[in-house]
Every structure is written in C-alpha cells, then in structure tokens.
PDB file of C-alpha atoms in Angstrom:
ATOM      1  CA  SER U   1     -89.108  73.817  -3.011  1.00  0.00           C
ATOM      2  CA  ALA U   2     -85.739  74.989  -4.183  1.00  0.00           C
ATOM      3  CA  ALA U   3     -85.393  76.816  -7.445  1.00  0.00           C
ATOM      4  CA  GLY U   4     -82.529  76.232  -9.793  1.00  0.00           C
ATOM      5  CA  GLN U   5     -81.381  74.089 -12.608  1.00  0.00           C
ATOM      6  CA  TYR U   6     -80.063  70.447 -12.596  1.00  0.00           C
ATOM      7  CA  THR U   7     -76.337  69.991 -12.980  1.00  0.00           C
ATOM      8  CA  PHE U   8     -75.070  68.133 -15.887  1.00  0.00           C
ATOM      9  CA  ALA U   9     -73.931  64.894 -14.155  1.00  0.00           C
ATOM     10  CA  LEU U  10     -73.440  61.295 -15.213  1.00  0.00           C
ATOM     11  CA  PHE U  11     -72.660  58.135 -13.530  1.00  0.00           C
ATOM     12  CA  PRO U  12     -69.326  56.461 -14.314  1.00  0.00           C
ATOM     13  CA  ASP U  13     -70.998  54.307 -17.056  1.00  0.00           C
ATOM     14  CA  ASN U  14     -71.074  57.646 -19.056  1.00  0.00           C
ATOM     15  CA  ARG U  15     -74.632  56.695 -20.026  1.00  0.00           C
ATOM     16  CA  THR U  16     -76.923  57.349 -16.997  1.00  0.00           C
ATOM     17  CA  TYR U  17     -77.784  60.933 -16.090  1.00  0.00           C
ATOM     18  CA  VAL U  18     -78.088  62.077 -12.540  1.00  0.00           C
ATOM     19  CA  LEU U  19     -81.714  63.198 -12.801  1.00  0.00           C
ATOM     20  CA  PRO U  20     -85.116  62.265 -11.036  1.00  0.00           C
ATOM     21  CA  PRO U  21     -87.027  59.365 -12.574  1.00  0.00           C
ATOM     22  CA  GLY U  22     -89.333  60.664 -15.318  1.00  0.00           C
ATOM     23  CA  PHE U  23     -87.372  63.995 -15.811  1.00  0.00           C
ATOM     24  CA  ALA U  24     -85.768  62.948 -19.233  1.00  0.00           C
ATOM     25  CA  PRO U  25     -87.413  61.764 -22.399  1.00  0.00           C
ATOM     26  CA  ASN U  26     -88.153  58.091 -22.711  1.00  0.00           C
ATOM     27  CA  GLY U  27     -85.107  55.944 -23.413  1.00  0.00           C
ATOM     28  CA  ILE U  28     -82.646  58.159 -21.629  1.00  0.00           C
ATOM     29  CA  PRO U  29     -81.347  56.355 -18.541  1.00  0.00           C
ATOM     30  CA  VAL U  30     -81.678  58.500 -15.351  1.00  0.00           C
ATOM     31  CA  ASN U  31     -81.252  57.792 -11.664  1.00  0.00           C
ATOM     32  CA  ARG U  32     -80.767  59.596  -8.399  1.00  0.00           C
ATOM     33  CA  ALA U  33     -77.284  59.665  -6.833  1.00  0.00           C
ATOM     34  CA  LYS U  34     -76.834  58.106  -3.515  1.00  0.00           C
ATOM     35  CA  PRO U  35     -74.382  58.777  -0.689  1.00  0.00           C
ATOM     36  CA  ASP U  36     -70.953  57.231  -1.521  1.00  0.00           C
ATOM     37  CA  ASP U  37     -71.761  57.113  -5.392  1.00  0.00           C
ATOM     38  CA  VAL U  38     -69.024  58.710  -7.587  1.00  0.00           C
ATOM     39  CA  ILE U  39     -70.679  60.974 -10.136  1.00  0.00           C
ATOM     40  CA  ILE U  40     -69.048  63.015 -12.939  1.00  0.00           C
ATOM     41  CA  LEU U  41     -69.930  66.617 -13.718  1.00  0.00           C
ATOM     42  CA  TYR U  42     -68.684  68.616 -16.822  1.00  0.00           C
ATOM     43  CA  GLY U  43     -68.554  72.313 -17.345  1.00  0.00           C
ATOM     44  CA  LEU U  44     -66.756  75.220 -18.983  1.00  0.00           C
ATOM     45  CA  GLY U  45     -64.973  78.321 -17.756  1.00  0.00           C
ATOM     46  CA  PHE U  46     -63.365  77.184 -14.410  1.00  0.00           C
ATOM     47  CA  GLY U  47     -60.090  78.954 -14.986  1.00  0.00           C
ATOM     48  CA  PRO U  48     -56.461  78.041 -14.975  1.00  0.00           C
ATOM     49  CA  VAL U  49     -55.336  74.395 -14.084  1.00  0.00           C
ATOM     50  CA  THR U  50     -51.984  73.218 -12.863  1.00  0.00           C
ATOM     51  CA  PRO U  51     -49.724  72.874 -14.712  1.00  0.00           C
ATOM     52  CA  ASN U  52     -50.931  75.846 -16.588  1.00  0.00           C
ATOM     53  CA  LEU U  53     -52.049  75.061 -20.050  1.00  0.00           C
ATOM     54  CA  THR U  54     -52.583  77.634 -22.938  1.00  0.00           C
ATOM     55  CA  ALA U  55     -56.291  78.543 -23.248  1.00  0.00           C
ATOM     56  CA  GLY U  56     -57.878  77.225 -26.617  1.00  0.00           C
ATOM     57  CA  THR U  57     -55.369  74.421 -27.015  1.00  0.00           C
ATOM     58  CA  LEU U  58     -55.928  70.651 -27.126  1.00  0.00           C
ATOM     59  CA  VAL U  59     -55.361  69.236 -23.695  1.00  0.00           C
ATOM     60  CA  GLU U  60     -52.558  66.602 -24.074  1.00  0.00           C
ATOM     61  CA  GLN U  61     -51.414  66.170 -20.470  1.00  0.00           C
ATOM     62  CA  SER U  62     -52.770  65.440 -17.023  1.00  0.00           C
ATOM     63  CA  ASN U  63     -53.655  68.426 -14.968  1.00  0.00           C
ATOM     64  CA  GLN U  64     -55.674  69.437 -12.075  1.00  0.00           C
ATOM     65  CA  LEU U  65     -57.848  72.301 -10.609  1.00  0.00           C
ATOM     66  CA  PRO U  66     -56.823  71.927  -6.992  1.00  0.00           C
ATOM     67  CA  SER U  67     -58.789  74.712  -5.511  1.00  0.00           C
ATOM     68  CA  PHE U  68     -62.108  73.312  -6.615  1.00  0.00           C
ATOM     69  CA  GLN U  69     -64.470  72.207  -3.694  1.00  0.00           C
ATOM     70  CA  ALA U  70     -68.008  70.866  -4.016  1.00  0.00           C
ATOM     71  CA  PHE U  71     -70.912  70.844  -1.537  1.00  0.00           C
ATOM     72  CA  PHE U  72     -74.240  68.970  -1.363  1.00  0.00           C
ATOM     73  CA  ALA U  73     -76.753  70.848   0.867  1.00  0.00           C
ATOM     74  CA  GLY U  74     -73.769  72.528   2.504  1.00  0.00           C
ATOM     75  CA  VAL U  75     -71.929  69.333   3.240  1.00  0.00           C
ATOM     76  CA  GLN U  76     -68.409  69.232   1.594  1.00  0.00           C
ATOM     77  CA  ALA U  77     -67.885  66.310  -0.842  1.00  0.00           C
ATOM     78  CA  THR U  78     -64.709  64.450  -1.724  1.00  0.00           C
ATOM     79  CA  VAL U  79     -63.410  65.617  -5.062  1.00  0.00           C
ATOM     80  CA  GLN U  80     -61.512  62.814  -6.627  1.00  0.00           C
ATOM     81  CA  PHE U  81     -60.616  64.670  -9.742  1.00  0.00           C
ATOM     82  CA  ALA U  82     -61.086  68.247 -10.922  1.00  0.00           C
ATOM     83  CA  GLY U  83     -59.385  69.415 -14.200  1.00  0.00           C
ATOM     84  CA  LEU U  84     -59.505  69.657 -17.913  1.00  0.00           C
ATOM     85  CA  VAL U  85     -60.280  66.577 -19.950  1.00  0.00           C
ATOM     86  CA  GLN U  86     -57.471  65.231 -22.060  1.00  0.00           C
ATOM     87  CA  THR U  87     -58.204  65.254 -25.892  1.00  0.00           C
ATOM     88  CA  TYR U  88     -60.628  68.032 -25.583  1.00  0.00           C
ATOM     89  CA  THR U  89     -60.254  71.971 -25.489  1.00  0.00           C
ATOM     90  CA  GLY U  90     -61.697  73.696 -22.542  1.00  0.00           C
ATOM     91  CA  LEU U  91     -63.883  70.980 -21.089  1.00  0.00           C
ATOM     92  CA  TYR U  92     -63.590  70.517 -17.377  1.00  0.00           C
ATOM     93  CA  GLN U  93     -64.525  67.183 -15.499  1.00  0.00           C
ATOM     94  CA  PHE U  94     -65.224  66.851 -11.870  1.00  0.00           C
ATOM     95  CA  ASN U  95     -65.430  63.338 -10.283  1.00  0.00           C
ATOM     96  CA  ILE U  96     -67.221  63.828  -6.841  1.00  0.00           C
ATOM     97  CA  VAL U  97     -68.030  61.341  -4.067  1.00  0.00           C
ATOM     98  CA  VAL U  98     -71.562  62.061  -2.964  1.00  0.00           C
ATOM     99  CA  PRO U  99     -71.500  62.823   0.860  1.00  0.00           C
ATOM    100  CA  HIS U 100     -74.179  61.608   3.327  1.00  0.00           C
ATOM    101  CA  VAL U 101     -77.064  64.100   2.918  1.00  0.00           C
ATOM    102  CA  PRO U 102     -80.863  63.504   3.115  1.00  0.00           C
ATOM    103  CA  ALA U 103     -82.615  62.323  -0.116  1.00  0.00           C
ATOM    104  CA  SER U 104     -84.327  65.027  -1.995  1.00  0.00           C
ATOM    105  CA  ASP U 105     -84.791  65.710  -5.713  1.00  0.00           C
ATOM    106  CA  THR U 106     -83.754  69.344  -5.242  1.00  0.00           C
ATOM    107  CA  THR U 107     -80.619  68.999  -3.151  1.00  0.00           C
ATOM    108  CA  PRO U 108     -78.609  72.285  -3.553  1.00  0.00           C
ATOM    109  CA  PHE U 109     -75.227  71.592  -5.370  1.00  0.00           C
ATOM    110  CA  THR U 110     -72.659  74.396  -4.798  1.00  0.00           C
ATOM    111  CA  PHE U 111     -68.987  74.797  -5.505  1.00  0.00           C
ATOM    112  CA  SER U 112     -66.115  77.149  -4.934  1.00  0.00           C
ATOM    113  CA  ILE U 113     -62.645  77.874  -6.610  1.00  0.00           C
ATOM    114  CA  ASN U 114     -60.084  79.511  -4.539  1.00  0.00           C
ATOM    115  CA  GLY U 115     -62.837  80.153  -1.892  1.00  0.00           C
ATOM    116  CA  THR U 116     -65.024  82.002  -4.312  1.00  0.00           C
ATOM    117  CA  PRO U 117     -68.494  80.426  -4.647  1.00  0.00           C
ATOM    118  CA  GLY U 118     -70.075  79.817  -7.939  1.00  0.00           C
ATOM    119  CA  THR U 119     -73.163  82.001  -8.829  1.00  0.00           C
ATOM    120  CA  GLN U 120     -75.607  79.452 -10.352  1.00  0.00           C
ATOM    121  CA  ASN U 121     -78.395  77.801  -8.286  1.00  0.00           C
ATOM    122  CA  LEU U 122     -77.684  74.178  -9.093  1.00  0.00           C
ATOM    123  CA  LEU U 123     -79.507  71.141  -7.971  1.00  0.00           C
ATOM    124  CA  ILE U 124     -78.944  67.406  -7.825  1.00  0.00           C
ATOM    125  CA  PRO U 125     -81.388  64.597  -6.969  1.00  0.00           C
ATOM    126  CA  ILE U 126     -80.223  62.378  -4.041  1.00  0.00           C
ATOM    127  CA  GLY U 127     -81.712  59.107  -3.261  1.00  0.00           C
ATOM    128  CA  ASN U 128     -81.242  56.691  -0.417  1.00  0.00           C
TER     129      ASN U 128
END
C-alpha cells in the first residue's frame, strides 16, 4: 500500500471532506472523490501569482497561479482555478477536476509548479 498523508480537500459544498469512509470522527461528512468530480484543495507557500501581490497582504483581487499542474496516479487533471483566495492572506485554493483513474483509497496525488514537482507524498481516495 502507498505511504503518505491525505490531502486537505473538500467537495464544493465546503462541508464534505475527500477522505475514505470511517476515516474522520463521527459527524464529519466524508466521501471518496469520483472521476469528473470537482474537488477543492487548500495550501500554503506555493509562490507568486499573476498579477503579483505583495506577500503578507490581504488578497483583494482575482489572481492565478498559471503554472500549477495536478496529477492523480500520474494522470494529469484539469485545474479549473489555482491561486490565492480573496479576503485571506497567503491561502491558496485549487479547484481540480478528478481524472478517470482506478478506484483506490491510496491514489497518489502529485503536483508541480513551473515543472518542479512538490515533495510531499500525498494521497486521495478515489471511488467509482
């Protein structure tokens, strides 16, 4: 089985976490992502966006991180949005369409920025 940590991902309801059933404490809604689902990931420290915004300031305008690419088990995903979240400081959001990959609770999730791969061993549960 693959070793790693689950991504911090939500479904568009901003309530249901992308985790295997039974993984979270009772009362926290979880579900596996399925091909063609849009899921939302959040993170910190992904670097400069376009247009460039001063680090540490409240984000007040739309922006994007155009060089961000996401992969599920090596299959490139469609990234609908990658950039800083407006009304926050330093919080990145990634809206990603799950590609057609086999179901697994330990699907490797990888990303790159400007062709440089991320270094974490991330997992995401995929259902069918």
